[in-house]
Amino acid sequence: MKTECTADRMEFHGLGRRVVVGRFDGGRISSDGGGLLLREVEQRTQILKRLAVCFTDYRDAGQVEHSVESLIKQRMMGLALGYEDLNDHDRLCHDPLLAVLSDKRDVLGKRRKRDQDKGCALAGKSTLNRLELTSRDADAGSRYKKIVADPRGMDDPSTPAQTVGGRLTARRRSLGGSVKETARRLGVDEGAWASWEAGRDHAWAVPSG
């Protein structure tokens, strides 16, 4: 039986001027190559990028080397790859692949400000700890923990007005239309619109008629 040949490299979204490829000829090796597929998903959906907007960063911008967005990507990608413990990141901060997944341009940490940080592209456990455990009443005057989750930027599924269906209902009522009238104006099925408001189906529907 003839053996089928496989490609010797796989190309992914680039990072700045860098080309991101998967190859099988040795060099720096990682067992977390599947993370590149997660990065492809993030490149298309921007879920983590949008999540980063839901935080207020009171740190001194001139001293910041790890943006909130990169911290969130580092933590979430780490979790997805099975690294649940923050202590893991004191080792993972040297991992160039995780640096790529976190969209760090300096993947080898050669341009870090402090000499003791060079070679470590990512944040360690202490910085990530501040991201996760800062209280909501922290501000610029807080000593260490200054990255605050902003509940105003996050949807609370327990609050109807904050769900997709709740927003559709509120908007329809503000315009003074019934479900039937709104569906007719938009050219969609009345039952589909009712389902959207009830939160049962967010998929688009075939126009009625």
PDB file of C-alpha atoms in Angstrom:
ATOM      1  CA  MET A   1       0.000   0.000   0.000  1.00  0.00           C
ATOM      2  CA  LYS A   2       1.389   3.378  -0.992  1.00  0.00           C
ATOM      3  CA  THR A   3       2.113   5.740   1.892  1.00  0.00           C
ATOM      4  CA  GLU A   4       0.467   9.155   1.594  1.00  0.00           C
ATOM      5  CA  CYS A   5       2.787  12.099   2.160  1.00  0.00           C
ATOM      6  CA  THR A   6       1.794  14.852   4.579  1.00  0.00           C
ATOM      7  CA  ALA A   7       2.682  18.530   4.401  1.00  0.00           C
ATOM      8  CA  ASP A   8       5.963  19.391   6.092  1.00  0.00           C
ATOM      9  CA  ARG A   9       4.602  22.691   7.424  1.00  0.00           C
ATOM     10  CA  MET A  10       1.312  24.330   8.411  1.00  0.00           C
ATOM     11  CA  GLU A  11       0.770  28.069   8.135  1.00  0.00           C
ATOM     12  CA  PHE A  12      -1.278  30.119  10.625  1.00  0.00           C
ATOM     13  CA  HIS A  13      -2.140  33.803  11.063  1.00  0.00           C
ATOM     14  CA  GLY A  14       1.020  35.879  11.316  1.00  0.00           C
ATOM     15  CA  LEU A  15       2.092  37.941  14.329  1.00  0.00           C
ATOM     16  CA  GLY A  16       3.238  41.378  13.197  1.00  0.00           C
ATOM     17  CA  ARG A  17       6.082  40.744  10.772  1.00  0.00           C
ATOM     18  CA  ARG A  18       6.575  37.219  12.024  1.00  0.00           C
ATOM     19  CA  VAL A  19       5.328  34.208  10.087  1.00  0.00           C
ATOM     20  CA  VAL A  20       3.693  31.568  12.306  1.00  0.00           C
ATOM     21  CA  VAL A  21       4.151  28.037  10.981  1.00  0.00           C
ATOM     22  CA  GLY A  22       4.014  24.521  12.342  1.00  0.00           C
ATOM     23  CA  ARG A  23       6.994  22.405  11.254  1.00  0.00           C
ATOM     24  CA  PHE A  24       8.280  18.986  12.113  1.00  0.00           C
ATOM     25  CA  ASP A  25      12.040  19.338  11.854  1.00  0.00           C
ATOM     26  CA  GLY A  26      13.028  19.842  15.491  1.00  0.00           C
ATOM     27  CA  GLY A  27      14.284  23.048  17.063  1.00  0.00           C
ATOM     28  CA  ARG A  28      12.133  24.530  19.828  1.00  0.00           C
ATOM     29  CA  ILE A  29       9.473  21.898  20.460  1.00  0.00           C
ATOM     30  CA  SER A  30       6.160  22.263  22.283  1.00  0.00           C
ATOM     31  CA  SER A  31       3.462  19.717  23.057  1.00  0.00           C
ATOM     32  CA  ASP A  32       0.850  22.508  23.013  1.00  0.00           C
ATOM     33  CA  GLY A  33       0.755  23.045  19.253  1.00  0.00           C
ATOM     34  CA  GLY A  34      -3.024  22.679  19.303  1.00  0.00           C
ATOM     35  CA  GLY A  35      -3.121  26.100  20.921  1.00  0.00           C
ATOM     36  CA  LEU A  36      -2.491  27.612  17.496  1.00  0.00           C
ATOM     37  CA  LEU A  37      -5.940  26.409  16.480  1.00  0.00           C
ATOM     38  CA  LEU A  38      -7.389  28.241  19.490  1.00  0.00           C
ATOM     39  CA  ARG A  39      -5.574  31.355  18.342  1.00  0.00           C
ATOM     40  CA  GLU A  40      -7.178  30.991  14.919  1.00  0.00           C
ATOM     41  CA  VAL A  41     -10.587  30.975  16.631  1.00  0.00           C
ATOM     42  CA  GLU A  42      -9.676  34.102  18.610  1.00  0.00           C
ATOM     43  CA  GLN A  43      -8.426  35.837  15.463  1.00  0.00           C
ATOM     44  CA  ARG A  44     -11.840  35.317  13.895  1.00  0.00           C
ATOM     45  CA  THR A  45     -14.118  35.919  16.891  1.00  0.00           C
ATOM     46  CA  GLN A  46     -12.116  38.441  18.983  1.00  0.00           C
ATOM     47  CA  ILE A  47     -13.811  37.068  22.115  1.00  0.00           C
ATOM     48  CA  LEU A  48     -10.847  37.643  24.435  1.00  0.00           C
ATOM     49  CA  LYS A  49     -10.089  41.024  22.890  1.00  0.00           C
ATOM     50  CA  ARG A  50     -13.643  42.142  23.658  1.00  0.00           C
ATOM     51  CA  LEU A  51     -13.448  40.694  27.165  1.00  0.00           C
ATOM     52  CA  ALA A  52     -10.391  42.844  27.873  1.00  0.00           C
ATOM     53  CA  VAL A  53     -12.496  45.979  27.373  1.00  0.00           C
ATOM     54  CA  CYS A  54     -14.500  44.957  30.447  1.00  0.00           C
ATOM     55  CA  PHE A  55     -11.583  45.794  32.766  1.00  0.00           C
ATOM     56  CA  THR A  56     -10.353  49.137  34.068  1.00  0.00           C
ATOM     57  CA  ASP A  57      -6.565  49.327  34.306  1.00  0.00           C
ATOM     58  CA  TYR A  58      -5.270  51.781  36.928  1.00  0.00           C
ATOM     59  CA  ARG A  59      -1.614  50.847  36.470  1.00  0.00           C
ATOM     60  CA  ASP A  60       1.011  53.391  35.408  1.00  0.00           C
ATOM     61  CA  ALA A  61       0.925  53.045  31.616  1.00  0.00           C
ATOM     62  CA  GLY A  62       4.613  53.925  31.364  1.00  0.00           C
ATOM     63  CA  GLN A  63       5.558  50.918  33.473  1.00  0.00           C
ATOM     64  CA  VAL A  64       3.193  48.365  31.946  1.00  0.00           C
ATOM     65  CA  GLU A  65       4.739  45.577  29.868  1.00  0.00           C
ATOM     66  CA  HIS A  66       1.749  43.233  29.856  1.00  0.00           C
ATOM     67  CA  SER A  67      -1.533  44.753  28.686  1.00  0.00           C
ATOM     68  CA  VAL A  68      -4.826  43.556  30.132  1.00  0.00           C
ATOM     69  CA  GLU A  69      -5.585  41.927  26.793  1.00  0.00           C
ATOM     70  CA  SER A  70      -2.335  39.949  26.768  1.00  0.00           C
ATOM     71  CA  LEU A  71      -2.853  38.900  30.405  1.00  0.00           C
ATOM     72  CA  ILE A  72      -6.345  37.620  29.641  1.00  0.00           C
ATOM     73  CA  LYS A  73      -5.113  35.754  26.581  1.00  0.00           C
ATOM     74  CA  GLN A  74      -2.227  34.231  28.523  1.00  0.00           C
ATOM     75  CA  ARG A  75      -4.498  33.061  31.331  1.00  0.00           C
ATOM     76  CA  MET A  76      -7.334  31.799  29.131  1.00  0.00           C
ATOM     77  CA  MET A  77      -5.069  30.038  26.653  1.00  0.00           C
ATOM     78  CA  GLY A  78      -3.238  28.450  29.567  1.00  0.00           C
ATOM     79  CA  LEU A  79      -6.506  27.195  31.032  1.00  0.00           C
ATOM     80  CA  ALA A  80      -7.575  25.798  27.664  1.00  0.00           C
ATOM     81  CA  LEU A  81      -4.280  23.912  27.433  1.00  0.00           C
ATOM     82  CA  GLY A  82      -4.733  22.406  30.897  1.00  0.00           C
ATOM     83  CA  TYR A  83      -2.627  24.764  33.020  1.00  0.00           C
ATOM     84  CA  GLU A  84      -5.108  25.676  35.753  1.00  0.00           C
ATOM     85  CA  ASP A  85      -2.666  26.616  38.510  1.00  0.00           C
ATOM     86  CA  LEU A  86      -1.261  30.147  38.447  1.00  0.00           C
ATOM     87  CA  ASN A  87       2.039  28.703  39.670  1.00  0.00           C
ATOM     88  CA  ASP A  88       2.411  27.050  36.253  1.00  0.00           C
ATOM     89  CA  HIS A  89       2.972  30.481  34.731  1.00  0.00           C
ATOM     90  CA  ASP A  90       6.300  30.982  36.460  1.00  0.00           C
ATOM     91  CA  ARG A  91       7.474  28.305  34.018  1.00  0.00           C
ATOM     92  CA  LEU A  92       5.132  29.057  31.137  1.00  0.00           C
ATOM     93  CA  CYS A  93       6.244  32.687  31.015  1.00  0.00           C
ATOM     94  CA  HIS A  94       9.344  31.401  29.172  1.00  0.00           C
ATOM     95  CA  ASP A  95       7.260  29.524  26.574  1.00  0.00           C
ATOM     96  CA  PRO A  96       7.469  31.222  23.141  1.00  0.00           C
ATOM     97  CA  LEU A  97       4.400  29.339  21.893  1.00  0.00           C
ATOM     98  CA  LEU A  98       2.198  30.678  24.693  1.00  0.00           C
ATOM     99  CA  ALA A  99       3.673  34.101  23.923  1.00  0.00           C
ATOM    100  CA  VAL A 100       2.403  33.736  20.351  1.00  0.00           C
ATOM    101  CA  LEU A 101      -1.023  32.680  21.650  1.00  0.00           C
ATOM    102  CA  SER A 102      -1.003  35.807  23.832  1.00  0.00           C
ATOM    103  CA  ASP A 103      -0.045  37.990  20.838  1.00  0.00           C
ATOM    104  CA  LYS A 104       3.256  39.088  22.361  1.00  0.00           C
ATOM    105  CA  ARG A 105       5.480  40.456  19.590  1.00  0.00           C
ATOM    106  CA  ASP A 106       8.673  39.826  21.590  1.00  0.00           C
ATOM    107  CA  VAL A 107       8.104  36.073  21.884  1.00  0.00           C
ATOM    108  CA  LEU A 108      11.550  35.387  23.365  1.00  0.00           C
ATOM    109  CA  GLY A 109      11.460  38.241  25.864  1.00  0.00           C
ATOM    110  CA  LYS A 110      14.631  39.834  24.538  1.00  0.00           C
ATOM    111  CA  ARG A 111      13.326  43.393  24.854  1.00  0.00           C
ATOM    112  CA  ARG A 112      12.120  43.320  28.461  1.00  0.00           C
ATOM    113  CA  LYS A 113      12.953  46.444  30.481  1.00  0.00           C
ATOM    114  CA  ARG A 114      14.662  44.728  33.393  1.00  0.00           C
ATOM    115  CA  ASP A 115      17.640  42.441  32.867  1.00  0.00           C
ATOM    116  CA  GLN A 116      16.230  39.821  35.237  1.00  0.00           C
ATOM    117  CA  ASP A 117      13.091  39.579  33.073  1.00  0.00           C
ATOM    118  CA  LYS A 118      14.869  39.048  29.763  1.00  0.00           C
ATOM    119  CA  GLY A 119      14.111  35.683  28.218  1.00  0.00           C
ATOM    120  CA  CYS A 120      10.680  35.706  29.839  1.00  0.00           C
ATOM    121  CA  ALA A 121       8.125  37.092  27.388  1.00  0.00           C
ATOM    122  CA  LEU A 122       5.036  36.623  29.534  1.00  0.00           C
ATOM    123  CA  ALA A 123       3.711  37.585  32.942  1.00  0.00           C
ATOM    124  CA  GLY A 124       4.455  35.511  36.012  1.00  0.00           C
ATOM    125  CA  LYS A 125       1.982  34.260  38.589  1.00  0.00           C
ATOM    126  CA  SER A 126       2.069  37.448  40.689  1.00  0.00           C
ATOM    127  CA  THR A 127       0.925  39.688  37.835  1.00  0.00           C
ATOM    128  CA  LEU A 128      -1.800  37.254  36.807  1.00  0.00           C
ATOM    129  CA  ASN A 129      -2.890  37.040  40.437  1.00  0.00           C
ATOM    130  CA  ARG A 130      -3.516  40.788  40.432  1.00  0.00           C
ATOM    131  CA  LEU A 131      -5.700  40.395  37.363  1.00  0.00           C
ATOM    132  CA  GLU A 132      -7.879  37.762  39.013  1.00  0.00           C
ATOM    133  CA  LEU A 133      -8.102  38.871  42.634  1.00  0.00           C
ATOM    134  CA  THR A 134      -8.366  42.663  42.562  1.00  0.00           C
ATOM    135  CA  SER A 135     -11.405  43.904  44.483  1.00  0.00           C
ATOM    136  CA  ARG A 136     -13.985  46.070  42.719  1.00  0.00           C
ATOM    137  CA  ASP A 137     -13.249  49.070  44.938  1.00  0.00           C
ATOM    138  CA  ALA A 138      -9.568  49.224  43.935  1.00  0.00           C
ATOM    139  CA  ASP A 139      -8.328  52.371  42.196  1.00  0.00           C
ATOM    140  CA  ALA A 140      -5.142  54.147  41.133  1.00  0.00           C
ATOM    141  CA  GLY A 141      -4.217  54.590  44.793  1.00  0.00           C
ATOM    142  CA  SER A 142      -4.179  50.867  45.514  1.00  0.00           C
ATOM    143  CA  ARG A 143      -0.703  49.535  46.167  1.00  0.00           C
ATOM    144  CA  TYR A 144      -0.554  46.410  44.018  1.00  0.00           C
ATOM    145  CA  LYS A 145      -3.873  45.246  42.604  1.00  0.00           C
ATOM    146  CA  LYS A 146      -5.096  47.847  40.117  1.00  0.00           C
ATOM    147  CA  ILE A 147      -6.841  45.907  37.334  1.00  0.00           C
ATOM    148  CA  VAL A 148     -10.560  45.973  38.079  1.00  0.00           C
ATOM    149  CA  ALA A 149     -13.316  44.021  36.355  1.00  0.00           C
ATOM    150  CA  ASP A 150     -15.979  46.492  35.228  1.00  0.00           C
ATOM    151  CA  PRO A 151     -19.442  44.927  35.682  1.00  0.00           C
ATOM    152  CA  ARG A 152     -20.955  47.634  33.495  1.00  0.00           C
ATOM    153  CA  GLY A 153     -19.150  46.166  30.520  1.00  0.00           C
ATOM    154  CA  MET A 154     -20.264  42.593  31.130  1.00  0.00           C
ATOM    155  CA  ASP A 155     -23.577  40.949  30.390  1.00  0.00           C
ATOM    156  CA  ASP A 156     -25.313  39.433  33.400  1.00  0.00           C
ATOM    157  CA  PRO A 157     -27.432  36.502  32.124  1.00  0.00           C
ATOM    158  CA  SER A 158     -29.568  36.715  35.283  1.00  0.00           C
ATOM    159  CA  THR A 159     -30.755  40.192  34.302  1.00  0.00           C
ATOM    160  CA  PRO A 160     -33.284  40.027  31.420  1.00  0.00           C
ATOM    161  CA  ALA A 161     -32.479  43.527  30.172  1.00  0.00           C
ATOM    162  CA  GLN A 162     -28.846  42.460  29.684  1.00  0.00           C
ATOM    163  CA  THR A 163     -29.565  39.392  27.548  1.00  0.00           C
ATOM    164  CA  VAL A 164     -29.920  39.516  23.765  1.00  0.00           C
ATOM    165  CA  GLY A 165     -33.615  38.685  24.047  1.00  0.00           C
ATOM    166  CA  GLY A 166     -34.124  41.288  26.755  1.00  0.00           C
ATOM    167  CA  ARG A 167     -32.529  43.974  24.628  1.00  0.00           C
ATOM    168  CA  LEU A 168     -34.669  43.068  21.627  1.00  0.00           C
ATOM    169  CA  THR A 169     -37.800  43.251  23.761  1.00  0.00           C
ATOM    170  CA  ALA A 170     -36.807  46.590  25.284  1.00  0.00           C
ATOM    171  CA  ARG A 171     -36.032  48.063  21.879  1.00  0.00           C
ATOM    172  CA  ARG A 172     -39.303  46.845  20.352  1.00  0.00           C
ATOM    173  CA  ARG A 173     -41.334  48.271  23.218  1.00  0.00           C
ATOM    174  CA  SER A 174     -39.513  51.601  23.011  1.00  0.00           C
ATOM    175  CA  LEU A 175     -40.654  51.830  19.388  1.00  0.00           C
ATOM    176  CA  GLY A 176     -44.216  50.939  20.331  1.00  0.00           C
ATOM    177  CA  GLY A 177     -44.551  47.879  18.106  1.00  0.00           C
ATOM    178  CA  SER A 178     -45.994  44.438  18.737  1.00  0.00           C
ATOM    179  CA  VAL A 179     -44.091  41.235  17.994  1.00  0.00           C
ATOM    180  CA  LYS A 180     -46.201  40.719  14.872  1.00  0.00           C
ATOM    181  CA  GLU A 181     -45.688  44.279  13.593  1.00  0.00           C
ATOM    182  CA  THR A 182     -41.942  44.230  14.264  1.00  0.00           C
ATOM    183  CA  ALA A 183     -41.481  40.882  12.522  1.00  0.00           C
ATOM    184  CA  ARG A 184     -43.451  42.121   9.513  1.00  0.00           C
ATOM    185  CA  ARG A 185     -41.424  45.335   9.248  1.00  0.00           C
ATOM    186  CA  LEU A 186     -38.145  43.429   9.359  1.00  0.00           C
ATOM    187  CA  GLY A 187     -39.352  40.706   7.018  1.00  0.00           C
ATOM    188  CA  VAL A 188     -38.783  37.818   9.421  1.00  0.00           C
ATOM    189  CA  ASP A 189     -41.006  35.079  10.747  1.00  0.00           C
ATOM    190  CA  GLU A 190     -43.153  36.144  13.709  1.00  0.00           C
ATOM    191  CA  GLY A 191     -42.431  32.906  15.574  1.00  0.00           C
ATOM    192  CA  ALA A 192     -38.695  33.349  15.081  1.00  0.00           C
ATOM    193  CA  TRP A 193     -38.802  36.867  16.516  1.00  0.00           C
ATOM    194  CA  ALA A 194     -40.780  35.649  19.530  1.00  0.00           C
ATOM    195  CA  SER A 195     -38.163  32.930  20.079  1.00  0.00           C
ATOM    196  CA  TRP A 196     -35.357  35.481  19.961  1.00  0.00           C
ATOM    197  CA  GLU A 197     -37.013  37.632  22.600  1.00  0.00           C
ATOM    198  CA  ALA A 198     -37.515  34.551  24.769  1.00  0.00           C
ATOM    199  CA  GLY A 199     -33.838  33.705  24.413  1.00  0.00           C
ATOM    200  CA  ARG A 200     -34.522  30.345  22.789  1.00  0.00           C
ATOM    201  CA  ASP A 201     -32.882  30.926  19.416  1.00  0.00           C
ATOM    202  CA  HIS A 202     -30.396  33.577  18.294  1.00  0.00           C
ATOM    203  CA  ALA A 203     -29.966  32.199  14.782  1.00  0.00           C
ATOM    204  CA  TRP A 204     -31.241  34.222  11.836  1.00  0.00           C
ATOM    205  CA  ALA A 205     -34.398  33.079  10.101  1.00  0.00           C
ATOM    206  CA  VAL A 206     -35.693  32.961   6.544  1.00  0.00           C
ATOM    207  CA  PRO A 207     -37.747  36.096   5.801  1.00  0.00           C
ATOM    208  CA  SER A 208     -41.484  35.534   5.954  1.00  0.00           C
ATOM    209  CA  GLY A 209     -43.593  35.656   2.813  1.00  0.00           C
TER     210      GLY A 209
END
